[in-house]
Coordinates of C-alpha atoms in Angstrom, one line a residue:
M57 CA -170.2 53.9 -155.3
S58 CA -167.4 53.5 -157.8
D59 CA -167.8 52.2 -161.3
A60 CA -165.7 49.2 -160.3
Q61 CA -168.0 48.4 -157.4
H62 CA -171.0 48.6 -159.7
S63 CA -169.3 46.4 -162.2
D64 CA -168.8 43.8 -159.5
L65 CA -172.6 43.6 -159.2
L66 CA -173.4 43.5 -162.8
D67 CA -170.7 41.7 -164.7
P68 CA -171.0 38.2 -163.2
F69 CA -174.7 38.0 -164.2
E70 CA -174.0 39.4 -167.6
E71 CA -171.1 36.9 -168.1
R72 CA -173.3 34.0 -167.1
L73 CA -176.2 35.1 -169.3
T74 CA -173.9 35.6 -172.3
A75 CA -172.1 32.3 -171.8
G76 CA -175.5 30.5 -171.4
L77 CA -176.9 32.0 -174.6
H78 CA -173.8 31.1 -176.5
D79 CA -173.9 27.5 -175.3
A80 CA -177.6 27.3 -176.0
G81 CA -177.2 28.7 -179.5
N82 CA -174.5 26.1 -180.3
A83 CA -176.8 23.3 -179.1
F84 CA -180.1 24.2 -180.6
E85 CA -181.9 27.4 -181.7
T86 CA -185.0 26.8 -179.5
D87 CA -183.0 26.7 -176.3
R88 CA -182.1 30.3 -176.6
A89 CA -185.6 31.3 -175.8
A90 CA -185.8 28.7 -173.1
L91 CA -182.7 29.9 -171.4
V92 CA -183.7 33.5 -171.4
T93 CA -187.1 32.7 -169.9
A94 CA -186.6 29.9 -167.5
G95 CA -183.2 30.4 -166.5
A96 CA -185.5 33.2 -165.9
L97 CA -185.5 32.4 -162.3
K98 CA -182.6 34.8 -162.3
G99 CA -182.2 35.9 -165.9
R100 CA -185.7 37.3 -166.3
R101 CA -186.0 39.0 -162.9
R102 CA -182.5 40.2 -162.3
L103 CA -182.1 41.4 -165.9
L104 CA -185.4 43.2 -165.5
R105 CA -184.4 44.8 -162.2
R106 CA -180.9 45.9 -163.2
R107 CA -180.9 46.4 -166.9
N108 CA -184.5 47.3 -167.7
A109 CA -183.5 50.8 -168.7
A110 CA -181.9 49.3 -171.8
V111 CA -185.2 47.6 -172.7
M112 CA -187.8 50.2 -171.7
G113 CA -185.7 53.3 -172.3
G114 CA -184.0 55.8 -170.0
A115 CA -185.3 56.5 -166.6
A116 CA -188.5 54.5 -167.2
G117 CA -186.5 51.4 -166.6
I118 CA -186.5 49.5 -163.3
A119 CA -185.2 51.7 -160.5
L120 CA -184.1 50.1 -157.3
V121 CA -185.4 52.8 -154.9
G122 CA -187.4 53.4 -151.8
V123 CA -188.5 56.2 -149.6
G124 CA -190.6 56.5 -146.4
G125 CA -193.3 54.1 -145.4
A126 CA -193.4 51.5 -142.7
L127 CA -193.8 47.8 -142.2
L128 CA -194.8 45.3 -139.6
L129 CA -191.9 42.9 -139.2
P130 CA -190.6 40.7 -136.4
S131 CA -188.6 43.5 -134.9
G132 CA -191.9 44.7 -133.4
N133 CA -192.0 48.0 -135.3
P134 CA -195.7 49.1 -135.3
A135 CA -196.1 49.9 -138.9
E136 CA -198.7 49.2 -141.5
A137 CA -197.8 47.7 -144.8
Q138 CA -200.8 46.6 -146.7
G139 CA -200.1 48.7 -149.7
A140 CA -203.5 50.4 -150.0
H141 CA -202.7 52.2 -153.2
A142 CA -205.5 50.9 -155.3
T143 CA -206.6 54.3 -156.3
S144 CA -203.2 55.8 -156.9
A145 CA -202.4 56.4 -160.6
S146 CA -199.1 56.2 -162.4
P147 CA -197.3 59.5 -162.4
T148 CA -197.2 61.8 -165.4
A149 CA -194.3 63.7 -166.8
T150 CA -195.7 66.9 -165.2
S151 CA -196.4 65.5 -161.7
T152 CA -193.2 63.5 -161.0
P153 CA -192.1 64.2 -157.4
A154 CA -188.6 65.2 -156.4
S155 CA -185.8 62.6 -157.1
V156 CA -184.5 60.4 -154.3
S157 CA -180.8 60.2 -153.5
G158 CA -178.8 57.0 -153.1
G159 CA -178.3 57.8 -149.4
A160 CA -182.0 58.1 -148.9
L161 CA -182.6 54.8 -150.6
I162 CA -180.1 53.1 -148.2
R163 CA -181.7 54.7 -145.1
T164 CA -185.2 53.6 -146.3
L165 CA -184.2 49.9 -146.7
E166 CA -182.5 49.9 -143.3
K167 CA -185.6 51.4 -141.7
L168 CA -187.9 48.8 -143.3
L169 CA -185.9 45.7 -142.3
P170 CA -186.1 44.2 -138.8
E171 CA -183.5 45.3 -136.3
G172 CA -180.0 44.2 -137.2
H173 CA -176.5 45.3 -138.4
F174 CA -176.0 46.8 -141.9
T175 CA -172.8 46.9 -143.9
K176 CA -171.6 47.4 -147.5
A177 CA -174.6 49.5 -148.5
E178 CA -174.5 50.7 -152.1
A179 CA -177.1 52.7 -154.1
R180 CA -177.7 55.1 -157.0
G181 CA -180.4 57.8 -156.8
T182 CA -183.3 58.1 -159.1
D183 CA -181.8 60.9 -161.1
D184 CA -178.7 58.8 -162.1
E185 CA -178.5 58.1 -165.8
L186 CA -178.2 54.4 -165.0
S187 CA -180.9 52.5 -163.2
P188 CA -181.1 53.3 -159.5
Y189 CA -180.7 50.5 -157.0
V190 CA -180.0 49.8 -153.3
H191 CA -178.1 46.7 -152.1
L192 CA -176.7 46.0 -148.7
V193 CA -175.6 43.2 -146.3
Y194 CA -177.9 42.6 -143.4
D195 CA -177.3 40.6 -140.2
D196 CA -180.1 39.9 -137.8
G197 CA -177.7 38.0 -135.5
N198 CA -178.0 34.7 -137.3
G199 CA -175.6 35.4 -140.1
A200 CA -174.9 38.0 -142.8
A201 CA -177.2 38.1 -145.9
A202 CA -177.3 40.2 -149.0
V203 CA -180.6 42.0 -149.6
E204 CA -181.7 44.0 -152.6
V205 CA -184.8 46.0 -153.5
G206 CA -185.8 47.0 -157.0
L207 CA -188.7 49.2 -158.2
G208 CA -190.0 50.1 -161.6
R209 CA -192.9 50.1 -163.9
V210 CA -194.4 47.6 -166.3
Q211 CA -197.2 48.1 -168.7
P212 CA -200.5 47.3 -167.0
G213 CA -202.2 44.3 -168.5
S214 CA -199.1 43.3 -170.6
D215 CA -197.4 39.9 -171.0
Q216 CA -194.5 41.4 -169.1
A217 CA -196.7 42.3 -166.1
R218 CA -198.3 38.8 -166.1
Q219 CA -195.0 36.9 -166.5
T220 CA -193.3 38.9 -163.7
T221 CA -195.6 37.4 -161.1
Q222 CA -195.9 34.0 -162.7
C223 CA -194.0 31.0 -161.2
P224 CA -191.5 29.6 -163.7
G225 CA -192.1 26.1 -165.0
K226 CA -190.5 23.2 -163.2
A227 CA -189.3 22.0 -166.6
F228 CA -186.9 24.9 -166.7
A229 CA -186.2 26.2 -163.2
H230 CA -185.3 24.3 -160.0
Y231 CA -186.7 25.7 -156.8
D232 CA -188.2 24.6 -153.5
A233 CA -191.4 26.5 -153.5
C234 CA -193.3 29.2 -155.4
G235 CA -196.7 30.8 -154.9
T236 CA -198.7 33.7 -156.4
S237 CA -201.4 35.6 -154.5
R238 CA -203.6 38.6 -155.0
L239 CA -203.8 41.5 -152.5
A240 CA -207.0 43.3 -151.6
D241 CA -206.0 46.3 -153.8
G242 CA -205.7 44.0 -156.9
S243 CA -201.9 43.8 -156.8
V244 CA -200.4 40.4 -157.6
V245 CA -197.4 39.1 -155.7
M246 CA -195.2 36.1 -156.3
V247 CA -192.8 34.6 -153.8
L248 CA -190.2 32.2 -155.1
Q249 CA -187.7 30.2 -153.0
G250 CA -185.0 29.2 -155.3
Y251 CA -181.2 29.2 -155.7
E252 CA -178.5 31.5 -157.1
Y253 CA -177.3 28.7 -159.4
P254 CA -180.1 26.8 -161.2
D255 CA -177.8 23.7 -161.4
R256 CA -177.2 23.8 -157.7
R257 CA -173.4 23.6 -158.1
V258 CA -173.4 25.9 -155.0
D259 CA -176.3 25.8 -152.6
T260 CA -176.6 29.6 -152.2
K261 CA -180.3 30.3 -151.8
L262 CA -182.0 33.1 -153.6
W263 CA -185.5 34.1 -152.5
N264 CA -187.6 36.6 -154.5
A265 CA -190.8 38.6 -154.1
E266 CA -192.2 40.1 -157.2
L267 CA -195.3 42.4 -156.9
V268 CA -197.1 44.3 -159.7
T269 CA -200.0 46.7 -159.0
P270 CA -203.0 47.4 -161.3
Q271 CA -201.2 50.6 -162.2
G272 CA -198.1 48.8 -163.4
Q273 CA -195.9 49.6 -160.3
H274 CA -193.3 46.8 -159.9
V275 CA -191.6 45.9 -156.6
S276 CA -188.9 43.3 -156.6
I277 CA -187.2 42.0 -153.4
S278 CA -184.3 39.6 -153.4
E279 CA -182.4 38.0 -150.5
W280 CA -179.7 35.4 -150.1
N281 CA -178.3 33.2 -147.3
A282 CA -174.8 34.6 -147.9
A283 CA -173.2 38.0 -147.8
A284 CA -173.0 38.1 -151.6
E285 CA -174.8 36.6 -154.6
K286 CA -171.8 34.6 -155.5
D287 CA -168.2 33.8 -154.4
A288 CA -169.2 34.1 -150.7
P289 CA -169.6 31.3 -148.2
I290 CA -173.0 30.3 -147.0
S291 CA -173.5 32.1 -143.7
R292 CA -176.9 30.9 -142.6
S293 CA -179.3 28.0 -143.5
Q294 CA -182.0 30.3 -144.9
P295 CA -182.3 33.9 -146.1
P296 CA -183.3 36.3 -143.2
L297 CA -186.9 37.1 -144.3
S298 CA -189.6 34.4 -144.5
P299 CA -191.8 34.2 -147.5
A300 CA -194.6 36.0 -145.6
Q301 CA -192.2 38.7 -144.6
L302 CA -191.0 39.1 -148.2
R303 CA -194.6 39.4 -149.3
K304 CA -195.3 42.1 -146.7
L305 CA -192.1 44.0 -147.5
A306 CA -193.0 44.1 -151.2
A307 CA -196.5 45.4 -150.3
A308 CA -195.2 48.4 -148.3
T309 CA -196.7 51.6 -149.6
A310 CA -193.3 53.4 -149.5
W311 CA -192.1 51.5 -152.5
R312 CA -195.0 52.7 -154.6
D313 CA -194.4 56.3 -153.5
A314 CA -190.8 55.9 -154.7
I315 CA -191.9 54.5 -158.1
D316 CA -194.1 57.6 -158.5
A317 CA -191.0 59.7 -158.0
M318 CA -189.3 58.1 -161.0
P319 CA -189.1 60.1 -164.2
V320 CA -191.5 58.8 -166.9
D321 CA -190.4 57.7 -170.3
P322 CA -192.5 59.7 -172.8
N323 CA -192.1 56.9 -175.3
S324 CA -193.6 54.2 -173.2
P325 CA -197.1 53.1 -174.1
V326 CA -199.9 54.3 -171.8
T327 CA -202.5 51.6 -172.7
P328 CA -202.1 47.8 -172.7
P329 CA -201.5 46.1 -176.0
S330 CA -204.4 44.2 -177.5
P331 CA -204.4 40.3 -177.4
T332 CA -203.5 40.3 -181.1
E333 CA -200.5 42.5 -180.5
T334 CA -199.2 40.4 -177.6
G335 CA -199.9 37.1 -179.2
A336 CA -202.2 36.2 -176.3
A337 CA -205.1 35.5 -178.6
L338 CA -203.6 32.1 -179.4
S339 CA -200.2 31.4 -177.9
V340 CA -197.6 29.0 -179.1
T341 CA -198.3 26.7 -176.2
S342 CA -202.1 26.8 -176.9
T343 CA -201.5 25.9 -180.5
L344 CA -199.1 23.1 -179.6
R345 CA -201.7 21.6 -177.2
T346 CA -204.3 21.5 -180.0
L347 CA -201.9 19.6 -182.2
L348 CA -200.9 16.9 -179.8
P349 CA -201.7 13.2 -180.7
K350 CA -204.4 11.5 -178.7
G351 CA -203.4 9.6 -175.6
L352 CA -201.1 12.2 -174.1
T353 CA -201.7 13.8 -170.7
V354 CA -200.3 17.4 -170.1
S355 CA -198.8 17.8 -166.7
E356 CA -197.2 21.2 -167.3
A357 CA -197.7 23.9 -169.9
G358 CA -196.2 27.4 -170.3
D359 CA -195.4 30.3 -172.5
T360 CA -192.4 32.4 -171.8
D361 CA -191.0 35.9 -172.1
D362 CA -190.4 35.1 -175.7
S363 CA -193.8 35.2 -177.4
G364 CA -192.6 32.8 -180.1
F365 CA -191.7 30.0 -177.7
G366 CA -193.8 27.6 -175.8
Y367 CA -193.6 24.2 -174.1
L368 CA -195.5 21.2 -172.7
V369 CA -194.6 18.3 -170.4
V370 CA -196.7 15.3 -171.6
D371 CA -197.0 11.7 -170.5
D372 CA -198.5 8.7 -172.3
G373 CA -198.4 6.6 -169.2
K374 CA -194.8 5.4 -169.8
G375 CA -192.9 8.5 -168.5
K376 CA -192.7 12.2 -169.0
T377 CA -191.6 13.9 -172.2
F378 CA -190.7 17.6 -172.5
V379 CA -191.8 19.2 -175.8
Q380 CA -190.8 22.7 -176.9
V381 CA -191.7 24.8 -180.0
N382 CA -190.2 27.9 -181.4
V383 CA -192.0 29.9 -184.1
Q384 CA -189.9 32.6 -185.8
A385 CA -190.8 35.0 -188.6
D386 CA -188.5 36.4 -191.3
M387 CA -185.7 33.7 -191.0
S388 CA -184.9 33.6 -194.8
D389 CA -181.6 35.3 -194.3
V390 CA -180.3 32.4 -192.3
E391 CA -182.0 29.6 -194.3
G392 CA -178.8 28.6 -195.9
D393 CA -177.0 28.1 -192.6
L394 CA -179.9 26.2 -191.0
F395 CA -181.0 24.0 -193.9
G396 CA -178.2 22.5 -196.0
S397 CA -178.3 20.5 -199.2
G398 CA -179.6 17.5 -197.3
A399 CA -182.9 19.1 -196.3
E400 CA -186.1 17.8 -197.7
V401 CA -188.0 20.2 -200.0
L402 CA -191.8 19.8 -200.2
S403 CA -193.9 20.6 -203.2
D404 CA -194.8 24.1 -201.7
G405 CA -191.2 24.9 -201.2
T406 CA -191.1 24.3 -197.4
K407 CA -187.8 22.8 -196.2
V408 CA -187.7 20.1 -193.5
A409 CA -184.6 19.0 -191.6
T410 CA -184.6 16.4 -188.8
H411 CA -182.2 15.4 -186.1
Q412 CA -182.0 12.7 -183.5
G413 CA -179.2 12.8 -181.0
P414 CA -178.2 13.1 -177.3
G415 CA -179.5 16.0 -175.2
E416 CA -177.4 19.0 -174.6
K417 CA -178.3 19.9 -171.0
G418 CA -176.6 17.2 -169.0
G419 CA -179.5 15.0 -168.2
S420 CA -178.4 11.3 -167.9
G421 CA -179.5 9.3 -170.9
V422 CA -181.6 12.1 -172.4
V423 CA -182.1 12.2 -176.1
M424 CA -183.5 15.0 -178.3
W425 CA -185.6 14.5 -181.4
T426 CA -186.0 17.6 -183.6
V427 CA -188.0 18.6 -186.7
D428 CA -187.0 22.0 -188.1
T429 CA -189.1 23.6 -190.9
I430 CA -189.0 26.8 -192.8
R431 CA -191.6 28.0 -195.3
T432 CA -191.0 30.1 -198.4
D433 CA -192.1 33.3 -196.5
G434 CA -189.3 32.8 -194.0
R435 CA -191.5 31.5 -191.2
R436 CA -189.6 28.9 -189.2
V437 CA -191.2 26.3 -186.9
V438 CA -188.9 24.1 -184.8
I439 CA -190.2 21.4 -182.5
S440 CA -188.1 19.2 -180.2
A441 CA -189.1 16.3 -177.8
F442 CA -187.0 14.7 -175.1
N443 CA -187.3 11.4 -173.2
S444 CA -187.5 13.3 -169.9
G445 CA -189.7 15.9 -168.2
A446 CA -186.8 18.4 -168.3
Q447 CA -183.6 18.7 -170.4
D448 CA -181.3 18.6 -167.4
T449 CA -182.9 15.7 -165.4
A450 CA -182.4 12.0 -166.0
A451 CA -184.3 10.2 -168.8
T452 CA -187.7 8.8 -167.7
R453 CA -188.1 6.6 -170.8
K454 CA -186.1 5.2 -173.7
A455 CA -187.5 7.5 -176.4
P456 CA -189.8 10.6 -176.4
A457 CA -193.5 10.0 -176.2
L458 CA -193.9 11.6 -179.7
T459 CA -192.5 9.9 -182.8
M460 CA -190.6 11.7 -185.4
K461 CA -193.6 11.4 -187.7
E462 CA -195.8 13.1 -185.1
L463 CA -193.3 15.9 -184.6
R464 CA -193.2 16.4 -188.3
E465 CA -196.9 16.7 -188.6
I466 CA -197.1 19.2 -185.8
A467 CA -194.3 21.4 -187.3
L468 CA -195.9 21.4 -190.7
S469 CA -199.4 22.2 -189.4
P470 CA -201.1 25.2 -191.1
N471 CA -202.2 26.3 -187.7
W472 CA -198.9 28.0 -187.2
L473 CA -199.7 30.3 -190.0

């Protein structure tokens, strides 16, 4: 595969992510975390699949590979795919099996899919300096569909492992269905039926299966109802594999064998971080929940890939309100840009800025109320409330369920310290 071909696969996503982050940053600081996570329907998972090498380091990043193994799918192939690898351990630097070529990855994916016609197959092997992957167009007779498989490792017991198989919040991501289940060997698998474009400007469907084993092996399957992720006409009403078939495909033992063949990053941690290190001891969302005024019912709550960001969807009986909080340390270097001469300065030196205006995500009639604070040690707490259950859906009420006074009290609470 040429560099130009690979660029065609990566650049559109990178451009969308960059543009989204830029727009979010111009609108409001907190939305940057929200976009990375919840746009996370694609951002989180596809960035994890294709660019994880940049995050985790070298060959320990996500590798889209596969060798051997069999699967029971509608083609009638008598194969077993329950993924009984509960006792297999993650490989060590001294026991890594031989690398797998790109051609072998393509042949493996073709073997594991039901009978059909395959075209436009592309892959890189496990010994490539960039993350390996396999991507092809599959036609079972009902229309062409892009299919992609990604494998890699996540740290067992980490926030990343948990979030990989956690359905995204409806306040952020629009999808038709999502469910998480646990296999007999302890692996957790999530199947999400969503869309290539979260704003549905084109109805290209994107369905994902994300599986993480107790040993940290990560299997990611993606399929579309078009021959390409974008800029291709919809060729069928649904992607070719049903949610149950996606789940079985992700559980095939062949994928775990391939993960074991990947080189190990000697710098990656071998033990899960403690709750204190991950922030799981008391998350941003948990703290926010304890600070809510009385009379509010929580219908949705979630933390995100950004450990400093959390959100709730609350209702006082008069309509939903989306509330988001971002807690950032060491922000003194940008204090002058964020808090101008008009900011209120409290007796302890804490600065407070407030803003009330229209929402920035396109929801009809949505308003956004914000209280932004920074303490003398540089710790910043920003809270925003909207008069809707999500920023990009129409207003459900005239004003947010929390007043500016209540938002101010939450932002200034010593619990954030």
